[in-house]
Amino acid sequence: MAERQDRAAPDAVLTRIGQVVMLHHAGDRAEARHRLLGLWAEIGEHGDPLHRCTLAHYLADTQDDPEDELAWDLRALTAAEEVAGDRVGAHEGSLAVRALYPSLQLNLAADYARLGRPDAARTHLHRARGAARTLADDRYGEGVRAAIRRLEIRLDEDGTPEGRWPPGRRS
């Protein structure tokens, strides 16, 4: 009985991450970055990979420097790849990462494009497009697919996107 209650209980870390993301979306980027870094310090480099993936994914959006943004996005992808091995019995964690995977790849493509590395951008864009096939035809799935198309157009036009994309405008 207690085991069933644990599975049904909300994940407190993911809830806390969600609360900080709302702060970021409300416009307080610096405070959101500060709080997300505090959560990162709590869970650590070896914490639950789903938590690290989610946290790093959102931490990337709060960065001012494109290299820092790339570093956080790479951490998110590394943690996502660990989820399958570390959460074999945790179906929910695998589903959450599978839904995030196209966005993780898209964000890496955008990072590389901003850094003037169009070949790396195209590689991750190709992976994002492939992974997006598993997304539902809902608002999130359509948003990710639309962002993939926009980046494809920008890369095709210039080889790299013009200027830096506005922070927080990723999927």
GROMACS .gro file of C-alpha atoms in nm:
model
  171
    1MET     CA    1   0.000   0.000   0.000
    2ALA     CA    2   0.275   0.247   0.090
    3GLU     CA    3   0.453   0.165  -0.236
    4ARG     CA    4   0.140   0.256  -0.435
    5GLN     CA    5   0.110   0.586  -0.248
    6ASP     CA    6   0.474   0.671  -0.328
    7ARG     CA    7   0.410   0.620  -0.699
    8ALA     CA    8   0.094   0.831  -0.688
    9ALA     CA    9   0.250   1.114  -0.488
   10PRO     CA   10   0.370   1.412  -0.689
   11ASP     CA   11   0.743   1.450  -0.734
   12ALA     CA   12   0.840   1.736  -0.501
   13VAL     CA   13   1.157   1.824  -0.695
   14LEU     CA   14   0.973   1.847  -1.027
   15THR     CA   15   0.705   2.057  -0.858
   16ARG     CA   16   0.970   2.295  -0.725
   17ILE     CA   17   1.132   2.316  -1.070
   18GLY     CA   18   0.792   2.396  -1.220
   19GLN     CA   19   0.737   2.676  -0.971
   20VAL     CA   20   1.070   2.835  -1.061
   21VAL     CA   21   0.996   2.798  -1.433
   22MET     CA   22   0.675   2.995  -1.375
   23LEU     CA   23   0.886   3.268  -1.216
   24HIS     CA   24   1.111   3.268  -1.523
   25HIS     CA   25   0.814   3.287  -1.760
   26ALA     CA   26   0.683   3.579  -1.555
   27GLY     CA   27   1.002   3.767  -1.645
   28ASP     CA   28   1.238   3.726  -1.350
   29ARG     CA   29   1.515   3.547  -1.532
   30ALA     CA   30   1.796   3.627  -1.287
   31GLU     CA   31   1.600   3.509  -0.983
   32ALA     CA   32   1.489   3.197  -1.169
   33ARG     CA   33   1.851   3.119  -1.258
   34HIS     CA   34   1.952   3.172  -0.893
   35ARG     CA   35   1.679   2.939  -0.763
   36LEU     CA   36   1.742   2.674  -1.028
   37LEU     CA   37   2.112   2.675  -0.942
   38GLY     CA   38   2.014   2.627  -0.577
   39LEU     CA   39   1.808   2.323  -0.675
   40TRP     CA   40   2.099   2.195  -0.882
   41ALA     CA   41   2.324   2.221  -0.576
   42GLU     CA   42   2.066   2.021  -0.377
   43ILE     CA   43   2.028   1.733  -0.621
   44GLY     CA   44   2.391   1.730  -0.731
   45GLU     CA   45   2.572   1.597  -1.035
   46HIS     CA   46   2.472   1.242  -0.943
   47GLY     CA   47   2.111   1.302  -0.844
   48ASP     CA   48   1.809   1.148  -1.012
   49PRO     CA   49   1.865   1.176  -1.388
   50LEU     CA   50   1.506   1.287  -1.456
   51HIS     CA   51   1.551   1.572  -1.209
   52ARG     CA   52   1.890   1.666  -1.358
   53CYS     CA   53   1.753   1.651  -1.712
   54THR     CA   54   1.455   1.872  -1.633
   55LEU     CA   55   1.656   2.115  -1.425
   56ALA     CA   56   1.940   2.151  -1.676
   57HIS     CA   57   1.687   2.192  -1.958
   58TYR     CA   58   1.534   2.492  -1.785
   59LEU     CA   59   1.863   2.627  -1.651
   60ALA     CA   60   1.985   2.656  -2.010
   61ASP     CA   61   1.702   2.898  -2.085
   62THR     CA   62   1.818   3.133  -1.809
   63GLN     CA   63   2.176   3.170  -1.933
   64ASP     CA   64   2.311   3.492  -2.084
   65ASP     CA   65   2.616   3.338  -2.251
   66PRO     CA   66   2.555   3.100  -2.546
   67GLU     CA   67   2.842   2.873  -2.435
   68ASP     CA   68   2.684   2.839  -2.088
   69GLU     CA   69   2.348   2.767  -2.247
   70LEU     CA   70   2.507   2.492  -2.458
   71ALA     CA   71   2.678   2.343  -2.151
   72TRP     CA   72   2.344   2.318  -1.964
   73ASP     CA   73   2.168   2.173  -2.268
   74LEU     CA   74   2.441   1.910  -2.299
   75ARG     CA   75   2.395   1.824  -1.929
   76ALA     CA   76   2.022   1.786  -1.991
   77LEU     CA   77   2.080   1.549  -2.283
   78THR     CA   78   2.334   1.342  -2.088
   79ALA     CA   79   2.089   1.303  -1.800
   80ALA     CA   80   1.807   1.214  -2.043
   81GLU     CA   81   2.019   0.935  -2.184
   82GLU     CA   82   2.073   0.801  -1.830
   83VAL     CA   83   1.701   0.783  -1.754
   84ALA     CA   84   1.646   0.460  -1.947
   85GLY     CA   85   1.925   0.283  -1.758
   86ASP     CA   86   1.853   0.427  -1.413
   87ARG     CA   87   1.474   0.418  -1.424
   88VAL     CA   88   1.406   0.084  -1.590
   89GLY     CA   89   1.096   0.027  -1.381
   90ALA     CA   90   0.990   0.391  -1.374
   91HIS     CA   91   0.765   0.415  -1.677
   92GLU     CA   92   0.669   0.776  -1.601
   93GLY     CA   93   1.029   0.898  -1.608
   94SER     CA   94   1.091   0.734  -1.944
   95LEU     CA   95   0.775   0.887  -2.088
   96ALA     CA   96   0.867   1.232  -1.958
   97VAL     CA   97   1.212   1.217  -2.115
   98ARG     CA   98   1.078   1.076  -2.442
   99ALA     CA   99   0.848   1.380  -2.464
  100LEU     CA  100   1.139   1.614  -2.380
  101TYR     CA  101   1.390   1.454  -2.617
  102PRO     CA  102   1.284   1.643  -2.935
  103SER     CA  103   1.303   1.971  -2.745
  104LEU     CA  104   1.645   1.883  -2.601
  105GLN     CA  105   1.778   1.811  -2.949
  106LEU     CA  106   1.616   2.125  -3.091
  107ASN     CA  107   1.770   2.340  -2.819
  108LEU     CA  108   2.114   2.194  -2.892
  109ALA     CA  109   2.062   2.269  -3.262
  110ALA     CA  110   1.972   2.628  -3.178
  111ASP     CA  111   2.273   2.659  -2.946
  112TYR     CA  112   2.513   2.537  -3.214
  113ALA     CA  113   2.353   2.765  -3.473
  114ARG     CA  114   2.398   3.067  -3.244
  115LEU     CA  115   2.761   2.969  -3.192
  116GLY     CA  116   2.823   2.958  -3.568
  117ARG     CA  117   2.844   2.578  -3.592
  118PRO     CA  118   2.586   2.497  -3.862
  119ASP     CA  119   2.698   2.136  -3.916
  120ALA     CA  120   2.646   2.050  -3.550
  121ALA     CA  121   2.319   2.244  -3.559
  122ARG     CA  122   2.195   2.039  -3.854
  123THR     CA  123   2.293   1.712  -3.685
  124HIS     CA  124   2.086   1.793  -3.377
  125LEU     CA  125   1.804   1.934  -3.589
  126HIS     CA  126   1.788   1.603  -3.776
  127ARG     CA  127   1.769   1.418  -3.443
  128ALA     CA  128   1.499   1.658  -3.319
  129ARG     CA  129   1.292   1.600  -3.633
  130GLY     CA  130   1.317   1.223  -3.592
  131ALA     CA  131   1.229   1.232  -3.223
  132ALA     CA  132   0.938   1.470  -3.285
  133ARG     CA  133   0.756   1.194  -3.474
  134THR     CA  134   0.668   1.041  -3.137
  135LEU     CA  135   0.500   1.357  -3.008
  136ALA     CA  136   0.124   1.384  -2.993
  137ASP     CA  137  -0.068   1.620  -3.219
  138ASP     CA  138  -0.128   1.856  -2.930
  139ARG     CA  139  -0.015   2.210  -2.850
  140TYR     CA  140   0.326   2.098  -2.722
  141GLY     CA  141   0.395   1.866  -3.016
  142GLU     CA  142   0.287   2.124  -3.271
  143GLY     CA  143   0.498   2.390  -3.098
  144VAL     CA  144   0.811   2.174  -3.111
  145ARG     CA  145   0.750   2.080  -3.476
  146ALA     CA  146   0.694   2.446  -3.568
  147ALA     CA  147   1.018   2.547  -3.392
  148ILE     CA  148   1.203   2.275  -3.585
  149ARG     CA  149   1.065   2.411  -3.914
  150ARG     CA  150   1.164   2.768  -3.823
  151LEU     CA  151   1.521   2.665  -3.744
  152GLU     CA  152   1.540   2.458  -4.064
  153ILE     CA  153   1.438   2.763  -4.265
  154ARG     CA  154   1.691   2.986  -4.092
  155LEU     CA  155   1.972   2.738  -4.143
  156ASP     CA  156   1.877   2.690  -4.509
  157GLU     CA  157   1.866   3.065  -4.572
  158ASP     CA  158   2.191   3.169  -4.409
  159GLY     CA  159   2.377   2.867  -4.291
  160THR     CA  160   2.333   3.010  -3.941
  161PRO     CA  161   2.049   3.212  -3.791
  162GLU     CA  162   2.082   3.588  -3.800
  163GLY     CA  163   2.182   3.719  -3.462
  164ARG     CA  164   2.109   3.558  -3.130
  165TRP     CA  165   1.766   3.418  -3.067
  166PRO     CA  166   1.596   3.587  -2.775
  167PRO     CA  167   1.655   3.401  -2.448
  168GLY     CA  168   1.370   3.180  -2.335
  169ARG     CA  169   1.228   3.156  -2.688
  170ARG     CA  170   1.323   2.795  -2.730
  171SER     CA  171   1.088   2.503  -2.703
   0.00000   0.00000   0.00000
